[in-house]
Amino acid sequence: MNERPVTDVSGLPTFGHGPRSPTWWGTLAFMALEGTGFALAAAAYLYLAVSWPEWPLSAPQPNHWPGTIVTLLLIASLVPNHILDRYAKQCAIVPVRIGLVVMSLLGLAPLLVRWFEFPALNVYWDTNAYGSMLWVLLGLHTTHLITDVGDTIVLTVLMFTRHGYSGRRFGDVGDNVFYWDFVVATWLPIYLLIYWVPRLG
Amino acid sequence: MTGADLTSGRDLRAEAQAKGDLAPEHDGPRDTGMEQADLQRWLERTWRTPPGIIGALSSVDHKVIARRYLITAFVFLCLGGLNAVAMRVQLSGPQRGLIGPDLYNQLFTMHGVTMMFLFAVPIVQATGIYLVPLMVGTRNIAFPRLNAFSYWVYLSGGLFAWVSFALNMAPDVGWFAYVPLSGPEFAPGKRADVWAQMITYTEVSSLAVAVATIVTILKQRAPGMSLDKIPLYVWAMLVTSFVVVFAMPAVMITSTFLILDRLVGTHIFNPAEGGDALLFQHLFWFFGHPEVYIIFLPATGMVSSIIPAFARRPVFGHLGMVLSLIAVGFLSFGLWVHHMFATGLPKLGASFFTASSMMIAIPNGVQIFCWLATMWDGRPVIRAPMLFVFGFFFIFVIGGLTGVMLASVPLDLQVHDTYFVVAHFHYVLIGGSVFPLLGAAYFWFPKITGRMMSERLGRLHFWLAFIGFNAAFFPMHIVGLWGMPRRVYTYPAELGWGNINLFITAGAVVFFLSFVLFTFNLVHGALKGAAAGNNPWEAGTLEWATPSPPPSYNFARIPVVTNAEPLWAERDALPVATGLRVDARELLVSTVAEAHPDIREKSATPSIWPLFAAFAVGGTFLYSIFTPWAIVWGALPIAVTLIGWFWPKGDLEDEE
């Protein structure tokens, strides 16, 4: 078929931040499917909690302090996370490198506390269904946390190489910031479910 | 006129600078003003799949991956069909001793697992992988390496299931694997573990394809293809992909809970320790019912492509069709409980789900009437693809009617777990999906191979399939009403079900033979079919603007869309965009609603790492049916392969 040129796109940029970038939309889609998984796991917990009048099945209440410290650390990490986002949009390589190092450390810190969070649940996964669901919820979020921290560390190393100063990589940093927000946001309802719902009864 | 958009008069470079896009850029030769032969040489060099075995295993071309998907799914269809024929031979007479109960349980489990997870969903997604980028006018799918990864995951997940069958380790708990029968108490050994891990693993593949499809449609549409100009097939794939994203996690959660109960001793489904077996069914069917529409919606998109091409006019009620697709997608999530009417639900809940189950007939009815109106208003030419569309109408409407019957609680309680239900869902699934798929095969085969299939054999294939299907499945309604239960490997002679079952088996054999004929037509067409040309059906959507088969780069220049059927609107010369680099895999990224050109972004180059990553994930899942430590040790190779995948290679010019 013959062609008739009507548009010249050579002046367009070669990368974009946020919703302009396909990767941002891909990240959003992954958040949707992971969020659905979390929501279903939470729904399963509530289904069992409503099904059994004696919930949490005579198990002791979980010690909420390690979980609360994780929550505070995660909320505090949002501030440098968004500062990093601003520098990524400006394609400012040095502050982005510093910001990524900070975010890697702020990702590792809640993981360290999380190590103490599992025994503080005061119930094992094989004690009863209540214990199973607590371990599943915490395990799901821990997997989520580990994968994102791993991703952040790899990106940090990458930004210190010659490949770092590239529009595409600054876009990746922006998407990493976006995803970390999601990691924090998914934790809050899980935190309430694990530590405060058992105290309601 | 560098930087200018001739359709709107906008200065794109000035706009980009105003938005702060001051990133480091590299420059290279562009397609602007280049001779067609030179342009094609440049593009072929840039976009081709590298030669050799390693090159083939590294391919990220959506068409190469889609062809692999299609062939693999077709092989699984044949295997699942052989399972069905074996079951039907066993049931052709009372108390036949051909197959014992243990093997029969494996056969019907493998039949269901194969048809649902390894054929139906993958083949509709594979069709989308092939067609969506062509229909939206882009050079490749979004996230091509993720797409390649999804194929290797799918292939190895399918092999996982079928090798376990060959080793007498196949799951024998039904494709739904209800607890407690699949739980640690009633299903010792590894069969149910194979089901659980194979399901989780294979669904990773579906989710990856769904994400890639969504982003391709939202961000890579040709300039001008605003929401009202998106072809209906592409709309159907977009809605389907959203349904996949929100439904598939449910089955992954279900299978993960099951493996945890079996492998590490959790009690999620164990009522003795505060769990609940019914929770399994809720989670499973929250996926399972949308699954029907994951299979059906793309098929409606295929019908919406075939009918206008042969009726020679655009689909009647384009907007109504789009709204119906979206409505079906939403409503599909509100029906799952009708699979559980016999479990003793509260009456209010049963009434709600009866109403929602019946309500979905409305948007489906709208689509059917729009298709009929299109044909009524056009001048239909009856070729093989249209015959399969007519077959779809007949069979799917019967399936829909029995669906409305089953949505009624009293009738559902009467026929629950009988062959009436088997008849219903085969009418829905085969009528609603397989017949449109067969029509689509005849319709798009010329585009994929560059050759035509035999029309005469196609017509014979249709009649064999139509007669065989109805002979096999319509009598199942009757034998179901007589009370024959499903999932039984035999029945006593005195019940009088022998003759009707013999007739059903004969129908099933005829139906199977129709696929043998189809296979012959496919192979014969690919080797000796007449040359097809670019657009043998004179259809109006963009995939027909490319040569048949399409080159590695799809389009020499990216088309600009002014109409929902651009090839009918622009018969003399296709408007195109220029200015993309030809020495790098550059894609045009557009805005979500209006599809204005927004970014020139590089697409991924071929890579072997998606294959290695699939091996790492697959090995981890396989090993995890033996020990939970597999997840810990498997994390290391998974991380290494993902870093290899993500890490840029070569010099800066070669970066994705």
Tab-separated table of C-alpha atoms in Angstrom, chain B residues 64-485:
chain	number	residue	atom	x	y	z
B	64	VAL	CA	7.873	-15.446	16.560
B	65	ILE	CA	6.755	-15.914	20.162
B	66	ALA	CA	3.079	-15.928	19.214
B	67	ARG	CA	3.659	-18.615	16.566
B	68	ARG	CA	5.395	-20.763	19.165
B	69	TYR	CA	2.536	-20.197	21.573
B	70	LEU	CA	-0.051	-21.094	18.916
B	71	ILE	CA	1.691	-24.300	17.903
B	72	THR	CA	2.293	-25.359	21.508
B	73	ALA	CA	-1.308	-24.638	22.479
B	74	PHE	CA	-2.513	-26.620	19.471
B	75	VAL	CA	-0.385	-29.602	20.527
B	76	PHE	CA	-1.902	-29.393	24.013
B	77	LEU	CA	-5.380	-29.233	22.440
B	78	CYS	CA	-4.644	-32.471	20.606
B	79	LEU	CA	-3.351	-34.107	23.790
B	80	GLY	CA	-6.395	-32.947	25.765
B	81	GLY	CA	-8.611	-34.164	22.928
B	82	LEU	CA	-6.976	-37.588	23.020
B	83	ASN	CA	-7.722	-37.725	26.737
B	84	ALA	CA	-11.355	-36.981	25.976
B	85	VAL	CA	-11.582	-39.662	23.284
B	86	ALA	CA	-10.040	-42.215	25.668
B	87	MET	CA	-12.644	-41.323	28.314
B	88	ARG	CA	-15.460	-41.501	25.800
B	89	VAL	CA	-14.348	-44.946	24.589
B	90	GLN	CA	-14.375	-46.134	28.191
B	91	LEU	CA	-17.908	-44.729	28.649
B	92	SER	CA	-19.239	-45.957	25.278
B	93	GLY	CA	-20.854	-48.958	26.960
B	94	PRO	CA	-21.719	-50.026	30.504
B	95	GLN	CA	-18.986	-51.569	32.641
B	96	ARG	CA	-16.239	-51.436	30.028
B	97	GLY	CA	-12.895	-52.454	31.450
B	98	LEU	CA	-10.632	-50.405	29.188
B	99	ILE	CA	-9.652	-47.827	31.813
B	100	GLY	CA	-9.680	-48.283	35.576
B	101	PRO	CA	-10.853	-45.643	38.075
B	102	ASP	CA	-7.335	-44.439	38.988
B	103	LEU	CA	-6.282	-43.783	35.412
B	104	TYR	CA	-9.715	-42.320	34.648
B	105	ASN	CA	-9.270	-39.779	37.459
B	106	GLN	CA	-5.940	-38.757	35.979
B	107	LEU	CA	-7.443	-38.575	32.500
B	108	PHE	CA	-10.279	-36.238	33.366
B	109	THR	CA	-7.994	-34.109	35.529
B	110	MET	CA	-5.419	-33.820	32.753
B	111	HIS	CA	-8.183	-33.153	30.222
B	112	GLY	CA	-9.531	-30.234	32.287
B	113	VAL	CA	-6.130	-28.870	33.275
B	114	THR	CA	-4.851	-29.087	29.708
B	115	MET	CA	-7.896	-27.557	28.068
B	116	MET	CA	-8.337	-24.719	30.561
B	117	PHE	CA	-4.771	-23.825	31.534
B	118	LEU	CA	-2.669	-25.088	28.632
B	119	PHE	CA	-4.951	-24.570	25.647
B	120	ALA	CA	-7.843	-22.152	26.049
B	121	VAL	CA	-6.215	-19.247	27.867
B	122	PRO	CA	-2.789	-19.499	26.172
B	123	ILE	CA	-4.237	-19.707	22.678
B	124	VAL	CA	-6.421	-16.625	23.068
B	125	GLN	CA	-3.509	-14.738	24.587
B	126	ALA	CA	-1.186	-15.996	21.826
B	127	THR	CA	-3.576	-14.741	19.187
B	128	GLY	CA	-3.476	-11.383	20.942
B	129	ILE	CA	0.322	-11.408	21.105
B	130	TYR	CA	0.383	-11.854	17.340
B	131	LEU	CA	-2.428	-9.522	16.344
B	132	VAL	CA	-2.598	-6.692	18.880
B	133	PRO	CA	0.717	-4.997	17.937
B	134	LEU	CA	-0.201	-5.263	14.250
B	135	MET	CA	-3.732	-3.986	14.783
B	136	VAL	CA	-2.594	-0.987	16.835
B	137	GLY	CA	0.171	-0.198	14.362
B	138	THR	CA	3.328	-0.711	16.412
B	139	ARG	CA	6.561	-2.598	15.797
B	140	ASN	CA	6.569	-4.929	18.802
B	141	ILE	CA	4.646	-5.735	21.951
B	142	ALA	CA	5.451	-3.799	25.145
B	143	PHE	CA	8.040	-5.561	27.363
B	144	PRO	CA	9.171	-8.040	24.677
B	145	ARG	CA	11.505	-9.900	27.031
B	146	LEU	CA	8.674	-10.408	29.516
B	147	ASN	CA	6.664	-11.763	26.612
B	148	ALA	CA	9.469	-14.193	25.709
B	149	PHE	CA	9.747	-15.216	29.371
B	150	SER	CA	6.007	-15.906	29.473
B	151	TYR	CA	6.307	-18.403	26.621
B	152	TRP	CA	9.143	-20.354	28.226
B	153	VAL	CA	7.219	-20.446	31.503
B	154	TYR	CA	4.113	-21.689	29.724
B	155	LEU	CA	6.005	-24.360	27.798
B	156	SER	CA	7.819	-25.667	30.842
B	157	GLY	CA	4.629	-25.551	32.961
B	158	GLY	CA	2.853	-27.659	30.333
B	159	LEU	CA	5.744	-30.099	30.137
B	160	PHE	CA	5.751	-30.284	33.938
B	161	ALA	CA	2.135	-31.511	33.859
B	162	TRP	CA	2.511	-33.900	30.934
B	163	VAL	CA	5.808	-35.423	32.047
B	164	SER	CA	4.173	-36.086	35.417
B	165	PHE	CA	1.382	-37.865	33.505
B	166	ALA	CA	3.934	-39.980	31.648
B	167	LEU	CA	5.596	-40.826	34.978
B	168	ASN	CA	2.254	-41.815	36.552
B	169	MET	CA	2.434	-38.791	38.848
B	170	ALA	CA	-0.319	-36.754	37.208
B	171	PRO	CA	-2.858	-34.952	39.379
B	172	ASP	CA	-6.054	-36.958	39.858
B	173	VAL	CA	-8.132	-34.470	41.820
B	174	GLY	CA	-10.025	-32.740	38.992
B	175	TRP	CA	-8.986	-29.500	37.320
B	176	PHE	CA	-10.549	-27.663	40.313
B	177	ALA	CA	-8.757	-29.828	42.954
B	178	TYR	CA	-11.323	-29.245	45.704
B	179	VAL	CA	-10.213	-29.767	49.268
B	180	PRO	CA	-10.439	-31.885	51.356
B	181	LEU	CA	-10.011	-34.426	48.536
B	182	SER	CA	-6.823	-32.686	47.405
B	183	GLY	CA	-5.634	-31.996	50.946
B	184	PRO	CA	-2.903	-33.846	52.818
B	185	GLU	CA	-5.327	-36.306	54.410
B	186	PHE	CA	-7.094	-37.626	51.304
B	187	ALA	CA	-4.439	-37.102	48.623
B	188	PRO	CA	-1.125	-38.551	49.801
B	189	GLY	CA	1.787	-38.632	47.357
B	190	LYS	CA	2.743	-35.818	45.003
B	191	ARG	CA	-0.155	-35.711	42.527
B	192	ALA	CA	-1.999	-32.777	44.114
B	193	ASP	CA	1.327	-30.963	44.645
B	194	VAL	CA	1.955	-31.189	40.906
B	195	TRP	CA	-1.464	-29.585	40.326
B	196	ALA	CA	-0.818	-26.789	42.828
B	197	GLN	CA	2.634	-25.790	41.614
B	198	MET	CA	1.889	-26.246	37.938
B	199	ILE	CA	-1.135	-23.956	38.256
B	200	THR	CA	0.766	-21.218	40.098
B	201	TYR	CA	3.682	-21.432	37.702
B	202	THR	CA	1.620	-21.432	34.515
B	203	GLU	CA	-0.479	-18.482	35.633
B	204	VAL	CA	2.699	-16.396	35.925
B	205	SER	CA	2.802	-16.686	32.160
B	206	SER	CA	-0.806	-15.506	31.680
B	207	LEU	CA	-0.276	-12.531	33.959
B	208	ALA	CA	2.882	-11.494	32.132
B	209	VAL	CA	1.084	-11.569	28.783
B	210	ALA	CA	-1.856	-9.614	30.224
B	211	VAL	CA	0.439	-6.839	31.481
B	212	ALA	CA	2.275	-6.638	28.151
B	213	THR	CA	-1.014	-6.547	26.252
B	214	ILE	CA	-2.523	-3.800	28.411
B	215	VAL	CA	0.516	-1.565	28.030
B	216	THR	CA	0.773	-2.194	24.287
B	217	ILE	CA	-2.827	-1.130	23.835
B	218	LEU	CA	-2.725	1.852	26.163
B	219	LYS	CA	0.653	3.285	25.145
B	220	GLN	CA	1.742	2.007	21.745
B	221	ARG	CA	-1.234	2.756	19.537
B	222	ALA	CA	-0.590	4.414	16.191
B	223	PRO	CA	-1.023	8.195	16.173
B	224	GLY	CA	-4.677	9.084	15.825
B	225	MET	CA	-6.052	5.769	17.114
B	226	SER	CA	-8.128	7.390	19.838
B	227	LEU	CA	-10.318	5.233	22.074
B	228	ASP	CA	-13.238	5.344	19.611
B	229	LYS	CA	-11.027	4.080	16.767
B	230	ILE	CA	-9.605	1.028	18.529
B	231	PRO	CA	-10.674	-2.165	16.714
B	232	LEU	CA	-13.176	-4.281	18.658
B	233	TYR	CA	-10.792	-7.227	18.826
B	234	VAL	CA	-8.231	-4.997	20.524
B	235	TRP	CA	-10.906	-3.731	22.924
B	236	ALA	CA	-11.794	-7.340	23.697
B	237	MET	CA	-8.145	-8.148	24.442
B	238	LEU	CA	-7.833	-5.075	26.647
B	239	VAL	CA	-10.872	-6.030	28.742
B	240	THR	CA	-9.705	-9.658	28.855
B	241	SER	CA	-6.279	-8.627	30.063
B	242	PHE	CA	-7.810	-6.589	32.879
B	243	VAL	CA	-9.951	-9.588	33.843
B	244	VAL	CA	-6.784	-11.737	33.876
B	245	VAL	CA	-5.000	-9.224	36.116
B	246	PHE	CA	-7.796	-9.243	38.681
B	247	ALA	CA	-8.894	-12.900	38.421
B	248	MET	CA	-5.728	-14.955	38.028
B	249	PRO	CA	-4.239	-13.961	41.408
B	250	ALA	CA	-7.198	-15.771	42.983
B	251	VAL	CA	-6.201	-19.158	41.597
B	252	MET	CA	-2.569	-18.486	42.473
B	253	ILE	CA	-3.572	-17.713	46.046
B	254	THR	CA	-5.727	-20.869	46.104
B	255	SER	CA	-2.970	-23.132	44.826
B	256	THR	CA	-0.408	-21.486	47.111
B	257	PHE	CA	-2.636	-22.051	50.157
B	258	LEU	CA	-3.098	-25.666	49.077
B	259	ILE	CA	0.621	-26.347	48.716
B	260	LEU	CA	1.247	-24.676	52.089
B	261	ASP	CA	-1.342	-26.930	53.732
B	262	ARG	CA	0.212	-29.959	52.090
B	263	LEU	CA	3.904	-29.115	52.363
B	264	VAL	CA	4.486	-27.120	55.542
B	265	GLY	CA	1.435	-28.037	57.600
B	266	THR	CA	-0.624	-24.847	57.603
B	267	HIS	CA	-4.345	-25.306	58.330
B	268	ILE	CA	-5.993	-22.784	56.005
B	269	PHE	CA	-8.446	-25.327	54.579
B	270	ASN	CA	-8.517	-27.647	57.611
B	271	PRO	CA	-11.763	-27.185	59.619
B	272	ALA	CA	-10.321	-29.211	62.551
B	273	GLU	CA	-7.864	-26.374	63.234
B	274	GLY	CA	-9.959	-23.328	62.365
B	275	GLY	CA	-9.670	-23.456	58.575
B	276	ASP	CA	-12.500	-23.873	56.076
B	277	ALA	CA	-12.799	-26.121	53.030
B	278	LEU	CA	-15.437	-23.865	51.488
B	279	LEU	CA	-12.920	-21.008	51.419
B	280	PHE	CA	-11.090	-23.002	48.731
B	281	GLN	CA	-14.171	-22.997	46.523
B	282	HIS	CA	-14.810	-19.287	47.001
B	283	LEU	CA	-11.243	-18.430	46.036
B	284	PHE	CA	-11.124	-20.917	43.182
B	285	TRP	CA	-14.375	-19.777	41.587
B	286	PHE	CA	-13.526	-16.107	42.058
B	287	PHE	CA	-10.976	-17.005	39.417
B	288	GLY	CA	-12.914	-19.811	37.746
B	289	HIS	CA	-15.923	-17.895	36.554
B	290	PRO	CA	-14.048	-14.913	35.117
B	291	GLU	CA	-11.911	-17.588	33.438
B	292	VAL	CA	-14.884	-18.407	31.216
B	293	TYR	CA	-14.947	-14.791	30.043
B	294	ILE	CA	-11.160	-14.677	29.692
B	295	ILE	CA	-11.730	-17.349	27.060
B	296	PHE	CA	-14.966	-15.962	25.638
B	297	LEU	CA	-14.225	-12.211	25.337
B	298	PRO	CA	-11.325	-12.550	22.863
B	299	ALA	CA	-13.500	-14.915	20.850
B	300	THR	CA	-16.144	-12.198	20.561
B	301	GLY	CA	-13.398	-9.868	19.364
B	302	MET	CA	-12.513	-12.403	16.675
B	303	VAL	CA	-16.152	-12.569	15.603
B	304	SER	CA	-16.207	-8.758	15.489
B	305	SER	CA	-13.254	-8.880	13.082
B	306	ILE	CA	-14.582	-11.639	10.855
B	307	ILE	CA	-18.159	-10.397	10.387
B	308	PRO	CA	-17.376	-6.876	9.090
B	309	ALA	CA	-14.749	-8.247	6.693
B	310	PHE	CA	-17.285	-10.593	5.107
B	311	ALA	CA	-20.349	-8.356	5.498
B	312	ARG	CA	-18.368	-5.522	3.876
B	313	ARG	CA	-19.421	-2.928	6.429
B	314	PRO	CA	-18.291	-1.782	9.893
B	315	VAL	CA	-19.829	-3.467	12.921
B	316	PHE	CA	-23.214	-2.022	13.819
B	317	GLY	CA	-23.184	-0.197	17.178
B	318	HIS	CA	-19.421	0.084	17.778
B	319	LEU	CA	-19.892	2.017	21.029
B	320	GLY	CA	-22.557	-0.402	22.278
B	321	MET	CA	-20.212	-3.298	21.553
B	322	VAL	CA	-17.398	-1.674	23.528
B	323	LEU	CA	-19.688	-0.968	26.473
B	324	SER	CA	-20.950	-4.563	26.346
B	325	LEU	CA	-17.391	-5.896	26.458
B	326	ILE	CA	-16.632	-3.751	29.494
B	327	ALA	CA	-19.918	-4.755	31.161
B	328	VAL	CA	-19.186	-8.449	30.634
B	329	GLY	CA	-15.736	-7.931	32.129
B	330	PHE	CA	-17.181	-6.326	35.248
B	331	LEU	CA	-20.104	-8.710	35.673
B	332	SER	CA	-17.870	-11.760	35.258
B	333	PHE	CA	-16.594	-11.118	38.776
B	334	GLY	CA	-20.089	-11.228	40.281
B	335	LEU	CA	-21.030	-14.765	39.309
B	336	TRP	CA	-18.660	-17.115	41.061
B	337	VAL	CA	-21.090	-18.265	43.729
B	338	HIS	CA	-23.424	-19.864	41.182
B	339	HIS	CA	-20.847	-22.675	41.063
B	340	MET	CA	-21.545	-23.243	44.746
B	341	PHE	CA	-25.343	-23.258	44.966
B	342	ALA	CA	-25.250	-26.850	46.234
B	343	THR	CA	-22.992	-26.010	49.184
B	344	GLY	CA	-25.759	-24.631	51.404
B	345	LEU	CA	-25.361	-20.891	50.979
B	346	PRO	CA	-27.662	-18.358	52.644
B	347	LYS	CA	-30.790	-17.809	50.505
B	348	LEU	CA	-30.179	-14.065	50.094
B	349	GLY	CA	-26.712	-14.733	48.686
B	350	ALA	CA	-28.064	-17.374	46.309
B	351	SER	CA	-30.729	-14.912	45.058
B	352	PHE	CA	-28.125	-12.215	44.455
B	353	PHE	CA	-25.913	-14.539	42.449
B	354	THR	CA	-28.883	-15.878	40.500
B	355	ALA	CA	-29.728	-12.324	39.463
B	356	SER	CA	-26.153	-11.412	38.552
B	357	SER	CA	-25.724	-14.654	36.588
B	358	MET	CA	-28.807	-13.903	34.540
B	359	MET	CA	-27.825	-10.254	34.112
B	360	ILE	CA	-24.720	-11.126	32.112
B	361	ALA	CA	-26.994	-12.391	29.351
B	362	ILE	CA	-27.871	-8.734	28.616
B	363	PRO	CA	-24.509	-7.421	27.328
B	364	ASN	CA	-23.904	-10.747	25.582
B	365	GLY	CA	-27.284	-10.388	23.910
B	366	VAL	CA	-26.410	-6.834	22.827
B	367	GLN	CA	-23.303	-8.153	21.084
B	368	ILE	CA	-25.202	-10.892	19.291
B	369	PHE	CA	-27.862	-8.465	18.051
B	370	CYS	CA	-25.175	-6.029	16.846
B	371	TRP	CA	-23.540	-8.825	14.848
B	372	LEU	CA	-26.885	-9.829	13.360
B	373	ALA	CA	-27.604	-6.186	12.469
B	374	THR	CA	-24.192	-5.922	10.801
B	375	MET	CA	-24.921	-8.901	8.607
B	376	TRP	CA	-28.475	-7.755	7.947
B	377	ASP	CA	-27.252	-4.369	6.787
B	378	GLY	CA	-24.279	-5.689	4.827
B	379	ARG	CA	-23.760	-8.072	1.947
B	380	PRO	CA	-22.368	-11.169	3.665
B	381	VAL	CA	-20.053	-13.440	1.710
B	382	ILE	CA	-20.096	-16.936	3.145
B	383	ARG	CA	-16.595	-18.347	3.449
B	384	ALA	CA	-15.123	-20.833	5.939
B	385	PRO	CA	-14.504	-18.220	8.701
B	386	MET	CA	-18.153	-17.129	8.480
B	387	LEU	CA	-19.385	-20.721	8.715
B	388	PHE	CA	-17.600	-21.058	12.029
B	389	VAL	CA	-19.190	-17.785	13.152
B	390	PHE	CA	-22.627	-19.218	12.345
B	391	GLY	CA	-21.689	-22.365	14.256
B	392	PHE	CA	-20.674	-20.143	17.171
B	393	PHE	CA	-24.090	-18.408	17.140
B	394	PHE	CA	-25.994	-21.679	17.212
B	395	ILE	CA	-23.903	-23.464	19.832
B	396	PHE	CA	-23.203	-20.529	22.112
B	397	VAL	CA	-26.853	-19.492	22.250
B	398	ILE	CA	-27.824	-22.996	23.385
B	399	GLY	CA	-25.013	-22.886	25.967
B	400	GLY	CA	-26.206	-19.480	27.125
B	401	LEU	CA	-29.784	-20.721	27.516
B	402	THR	CA	-28.756	-23.706	29.629
B	403	GLY	CA	-26.589	-21.258	31.579
B	404	VAL	CA	-29.655	-19.217	32.451
B	405	MET	CA	-31.333	-22.488	33.503
B	406	LEU	CA	-28.402	-23.403	35.755
B	407	ALA	CA	-28.408	-19.937	37.317
B	408	SER	CA	-31.756	-20.904	38.836
B	409	VAL	CA	-31.125	-22.538	42.219
B	410	PRO	CA	-33.886	-25.221	42.147
B	411	LEU	CA	-32.843	-26.525	38.719
B	412	ASP	CA	-29.171	-26.312	39.619
B	413	LEU	CA	-29.780	-28.458	42.701
B	414	GLN	CA	-31.537	-31.061	40.529
B	415	VAL	CA	-28.845	-31.401	37.873
B	416	HIS	CA	-25.786	-30.576	39.986
B	417	ASP	CA	-22.829	-32.826	39.148
B	418	THR	CA	-24.670	-34.549	36.295
B	419	TYR	CA	-23.874	-34.657	32.600
B	420	PHE	CA	-26.293	-31.760	32.063
B	421	VAL	CA	-23.610	-29.501	33.505
B	422	VAL	CA	-20.936	-31.159	31.354
B	423	ALA	CA	-23.100	-30.501	28.284
B	424	HIS	CA	-23.699	-26.874	29.305
B	425	PHE	CA	-20.104	-25.885	29.810
B	426	HIS	CA	-18.893	-27.623	26.669
B	427	TYR	CA	-21.558	-25.746	24.697
B	428	VAL	CA	-20.373	-22.506	26.267
B	429	LEU	CA	-16.639	-23.122	26.031
B	430	ILE	CA	-16.453	-24.868	22.666
B	431	GLY	CA	-19.271	-22.835	21.136
B	432	GLY	CA	-18.135	-19.610	22.697
B	433	SER	CA	-14.440	-20.023	22.122
B	434	VAL	CA	-13.322	-22.929	19.932
B	435	PHE	CA	-15.651	-22.239	17.002
B	436	PRO	CA	-14.646	-18.533	16.839
B	437	LEU	CA	-11.006	-19.627	17.190
B	438	LEU	CA	-11.378	-21.986	14.235
B	439	GLY	CA	-12.976	-19.180	12.238
B	440	ALA	CA	-10.105	-16.930	13.268
B	441	ALA	CA	-7.591	-19.563	12.177
B	442	TYR	CA	-9.030	-19.553	8.649
B	443	PHE	CA	-9.294	-15.742	8.718
B	444	TRP	CA	-5.770	-14.826	9.868
B	445	PHE	CA	-3.847	-17.867	8.547
B	446	PRO	CA	-3.065	-15.982	5.289
B	447	LYS	CA	-1.593	-13.092	7.276
B	448	ILE	CA	0.576	-15.360	9.430
B	449	THR	CA	1.858	-17.649	6.675
B	450	GLY	CA	1.363	-15.684	3.464
B	451	ARG	CA	-0.695	-18.565	2.066
B	452	MET	CA	-4.377	-19.522	1.907
B	453	MET	CA	-5.956	-22.606	3.452
B	454	SER	CA	-8.216	-24.775	1.301
B	455	GLU	CA	-11.768	-23.412	1.301
B	456	ARG	CA	-13.220	-26.786	0.335
B	457	LEU	CA	-11.494	-28.590	3.176
B	458	GLY	CA	-12.468	-25.726	5.454
B	459	ARG	CA	-16.153	-26.205	4.676
B	460	LEU	CA	-15.864	-29.970	5.161
B	461	HIS	CA	-14.048	-29.320	8.424
B	462	PHE	CA	-16.864	-27.057	9.593
B	463	TRP	CA	-19.623	-29.557	8.916
B	464	LEU	CA	-17.713	-32.444	10.497
B	465	ALA	CA	-16.973	-30.313	13.576
B	466	PHE	CA	-20.514	-28.946	13.833
B	467	ILE	CA	-22.228	-32.308	13.455
B	468	GLY	CA	-19.683	-34.158	15.599
B	469	PHE	CA	-19.869	-31.571	18.356
B	470	ASN	CA	-23.663	-31.550	18.571
B	471	ALA	CA	-23.852	-35.325	18.351
B	472	ALA	CA	-21.386	-35.616	21.207
B	473	PHE	CA	-22.678	-32.969	23.560
B	474	PHE	CA	-26.398	-32.433	22.968
B	475	PRO	CA	-27.364	-35.924	24.210
B	476	MET	CA	-25.390	-35.209	27.382
B	477	HIS	CA	-28.190	-32.822	28.380
B	478	ILE	CA	-30.608	-35.742	28.147
B	479	VAL	CA	-28.469	-38.303	29.918
B	480	GLY	CA	-27.786	-35.662	32.589
B	481	LEU	CA	-31.512	-35.141	33.117
B	482	TRP	CA	-31.797	-38.917	33.413
B	483	GLY	CA	-29.378	-38.633	36.333
B	484	MET	CA	-26.015	-39.809	34.973
B	485	PRO	CA	-23.366	-38.309	37.261
